[in-house]
Short mmCIF file of C-alpha atoms in Angstrom, two decimals:
data_model
loop_
_atom_site.label_atom_id
_atom_site.label_comp_id
_atom_site.label_asym_id
_atom_site.label_seq_id
_atom_site.Cartn_x
_atom_site.Cartn_y
_atom_site.Cartn_z
CA ARG A 1 90.29 142.39 134.48
CA PRO A 2 92.03 139.23 135.72
CA ARG A 3 91.71 136.13 133.61
CA GLY A 4 90.61 132.79 134.97
CA GLY A 5 89.83 129.28 133.80
CA LEU A 6 91.70 127.49 131.05
CA GLN A 7 92.90 130.80 129.54
CA ALA A 8 94.79 131.65 132.73
CA ILE A 9 96.33 128.16 132.78
CA SER A 10 97.30 128.55 129.12
CA ASP A 11 98.95 131.90 129.84
CA PHE A 12 100.84 130.32 132.76
CA MET A 13 101.99 127.40 130.60
CA GLU A 14 103.18 129.71 127.81
CA ALA A 15 105.25 131.63 130.31
CA ASN A 16 106.69 128.67 132.26
CA VAL A 17 106.60 125.47 130.16
CA PRO A 18 109.02 124.92 127.25
CA GLU A 19 107.29 125.04 123.86
CA ASP A 20 108.07 121.42 122.88
CA GLU A 21 106.42 120.10 126.08
CA ARG A 22 103.26 122.27 126.05
CA ASN A 23 101.04 119.88 124.10
CA ARG A 24 101.81 116.94 126.36
CA ALA A 25 101.43 119.06 129.48
CA SER A 26 98.09 120.48 128.34
CA GLU A 27 96.75 116.98 127.52
CA VAL A 28 97.79 115.74 130.98
CA LEU A 29 96.20 118.79 132.61
CA VAL A 30 92.89 118.29 130.78
CA ARG A 31 92.86 114.60 131.76
CA ILE A 32 93.48 115.56 135.40
CA LEU A 33 90.66 118.14 135.31
CA ASN A 34 88.28 115.66 133.65
CA GLY A 35 89.18 113.00 136.21
CA ALA A 36 88.67 115.36 139.16
CA LEU A 37 85.32 116.50 137.79
CA PHE A 38 84.32 112.87 137.15
CA GLU A 39 85.16 111.89 140.74
CA LEU A 40 83.23 114.90 142.05
CA ALA A 41 80.22 113.89 139.95
CA GLN A 42 80.43 110.29 141.20
CA ILE A 43 80.54 111.42 144.84
CA THR A 44 77.61 113.76 144.28
CA ARG A 45 75.56 111.01 142.59
CA GLU A 46 76.38 108.58 145.40
CA ARG A 47 75.20 111.06 148.05
CA ALA A 48 72.01 111.66 146.08
CA GLY A 49 71.35 107.90 145.91
CA LEU A 50 71.83 107.69 142.14
CA ALA A 51 73.70 105.10 140.14
CA PRO A 52 77.29 106.00 139.26
CA LEU A 53 78.09 107.31 135.79
CA PRO A 54 79.50 104.72 133.39
CA GLN A 55 83.12 105.10 132.36
CA ASN A 56 82.73 105.34 128.59
CA GLY A 57 83.40 107.75 125.74
CA ALA A 58 80.11 109.59 126.12
CA THR A 59 80.80 110.35 129.80
CA GLN A 60 84.34 111.48 128.95
CA ALA A 61 83.00 113.80 126.23
CA PHE A 62 80.46 115.19 128.72
CA MET A 63 83.20 115.80 131.31
CA THR A 64 85.34 117.60 128.72
CA GLN A 65 82.42 119.85 127.79
CA ALA A 66 81.74 120.47 131.49
CA VAL A 67 85.36 121.52 132.07
CA LEU A 68 85.19 123.86 129.07
CA SER A 69 81.91 125.40 130.23
CA LEU A 70 83.23 125.89 133.76
CA SER A 71 86.29 127.59 132.30
CA ASP A 72 84.20 129.85 130.06
CA ALA A 73 81.95 130.85 132.95
CA GLN A 74 84.60 133.47 133.76
CA ALA A 75 83.91 135.20 130.43
CA TYR A 76 80.23 135.89 131.16
CA PRO A 77 79.68 138.73 133.64
CA VAL A 78 76.30 137.41 134.76
CA PRO A 79 75.65 137.75 138.50
CA LEU A 80 73.39 134.69 138.59
CA ALA A 81 73.95 131.00 137.93
CA PHE A 82 71.03 128.67 137.31
CA GLU A 83 70.96 125.04 138.34
CA LEU A 84 68.57 122.40 137.05
CA ARG A 85 66.93 120.75 140.08
CA ASP A 86 64.35 118.51 138.42
CA PHE A 87 63.51 117.31 134.95
CA LYS A 88 60.53 115.29 133.80
CA GLN A 89 60.63 114.09 130.21
CA VAL A 90 57.30 114.21 128.43
CA GLN A 91 56.99 112.31 125.19
CA ALA A 92 54.31 113.17 122.70
CA SER A 93 53.49 112.38 119.11
CA VAL A 94 51.55 114.72 116.90
CA PHE A 95 49.79 113.48 113.82
CA GLN A 96 48.00 115.80 111.47
CA VAL A 97 45.49 114.83 108.84
CA ALA A 98 44.73 117.67 106.52
CA ARG A 99 42.81 118.10 103.32
CA ALA A 100 44.34 120.42 100.77
CA PRO A 101 41.80 121.11 98.03
CA GLY A 102 44.32 123.08 95.96
CA LYS A 103 47.03 120.42 95.83
CA ASN A 104 46.22 119.50 92.21
CA VAL A 105 46.66 123.13 91.18
CA VAL A 106 50.01 123.23 92.99
CA TYR A 107 51.16 120.02 91.27
CA LEU A 108 50.08 121.42 87.89
CA GLY A 109 51.98 124.65 88.59
CA CYS A 110 55.11 122.69 89.53
CA ALA A 111 54.89 120.63 86.34
CA LEU A 112 54.45 123.78 84.23
CA LEU A 113 57.40 125.38 85.98
CA ILE A 114 59.63 122.40 85.21
CA ILE A 115 58.48 122.33 81.58
CA GLY A 116 59.16 126.08 81.34
CA VAL A 117 62.69 125.70 82.67
CA PHE A 118 63.48 122.95 80.16
CA ALA A 119 61.87 124.98 77.37
CA MET A 120 64.00 127.97 78.35
CA LEU A 121 67.14 125.83 78.12
CA TYR A 122 66.38 124.06 74.83
CA VAL A 123 64.16 126.39 72.76
CA ARG A 124 66.02 129.04 70.78
CA GLU A 125 64.53 132.51 70.84
CA ARG A 126 64.60 134.27 67.46
CA ARG A 127 63.23 137.67 66.54
CA VAL A 128 62.72 138.95 63.03
CA TRP A 129 62.28 142.65 62.27
CA VAL A 130 60.96 143.87 58.96
CA TRP A 131 60.91 147.61 58.25
CA LEU A 132 58.98 148.78 55.23
CA ALA A 133 59.84 152.28 54.02
CA PRO A 134 57.76 153.86 51.24
CA GLN A 135 59.54 154.80 48.04
CA GLU A 136 58.31 156.42 44.80
CA THR A 137 57.90 153.15 42.97
CA GLY A 138 56.79 150.95 45.92
CA ALA A 139 58.36 150.10 49.26
CA ARG A 140 61.81 149.26 50.50
CA ALA A 141 62.10 146.36 52.97
CA THR A 142 64.86 146.07 55.55
CA MET A 143 65.13 142.89 57.63
CA ALA A 144 67.06 141.92 60.73
CA LEU A 145 67.29 138.72 62.77
CA SER A 146 68.23 138.45 66.44
CA THR A 147 68.81 135.22 68.36
CA ASN A 148 69.70 134.52 71.98
CA ARG A 149 72.22 131.83 70.95
CA LYS A 150 74.84 132.26 68.31
CA THR A 151 74.60 129.16 66.13
CA LEU A 152 76.00 128.30 62.73
CA ASP A 153 72.46 128.01 61.35
CA ALA A 154 71.46 131.61 62.17
CA ASP A 155 72.93 133.10 58.96
CA ARG A 156 71.42 130.32 56.83
CA GLU A 157 67.99 130.75 58.48
CA PHE A 158 68.16 134.52 57.92
CA ALA A 159 68.97 134.01 54.23
CA GLN A 160 66.03 131.59 53.84
CA LEU A 161 63.62 133.97 55.61
CA THR A 162 64.78 136.92 53.52
CA THR A 163 64.30 134.94 50.32
CA GLN A 164 60.83 133.75 51.39
CA LEU A 165 59.57 137.12 52.63
CA ILE A 166 61.01 139.67 50.22
CA GLY A 167 62.31 137.48 47.44
CA THR A 168 66.00 138.56 47.50
CA SER A 169 69.13 137.40 49.24
CA PRO A 170 70.45 139.52 52.14
CA HIS A 171 72.92 142.35 51.53
CA GLY A 172 75.64 143.49 53.88
CA GLY A 173 76.28 141.96 57.28
CA ALA A 174 73.65 139.53 58.52
CA SER A 175 73.12 139.49 62.27
#
């Protein structure tokens, strides 16, 4: 399939223009295309009885986009082209007044969610397991402590709990 548009010009320039002059040549070519399209637009507006386009940055940006879109039209195999003939701008404002009877519940839920997140970050979770096994003369107690954060106070807290609950200091490895 033959190429057209700016891609075909780029291929031609790569084949025929020295590499150190390609940037300058492509800039000149784009300026020429923009200028030709601008003149064509001015003539068309004059024939339609419209005011000429101003020569400013916004018009130049529009002309550049128009050149790019005309070049890319070759890439779309659509058999139809649409043209905008008329446009009438309609301005409208929409204001909505609503009553939300559950907004206080939503605000309360948001506040509880925020409090829960901060509690999750700052409150340490500790679990204590006590296993009582019967023996001939009474019961044997085994304790364990689990925490979600390893702190220096965990071993000390476990020793205090063991002393308070079963009256002896912990044996073996405390965890």
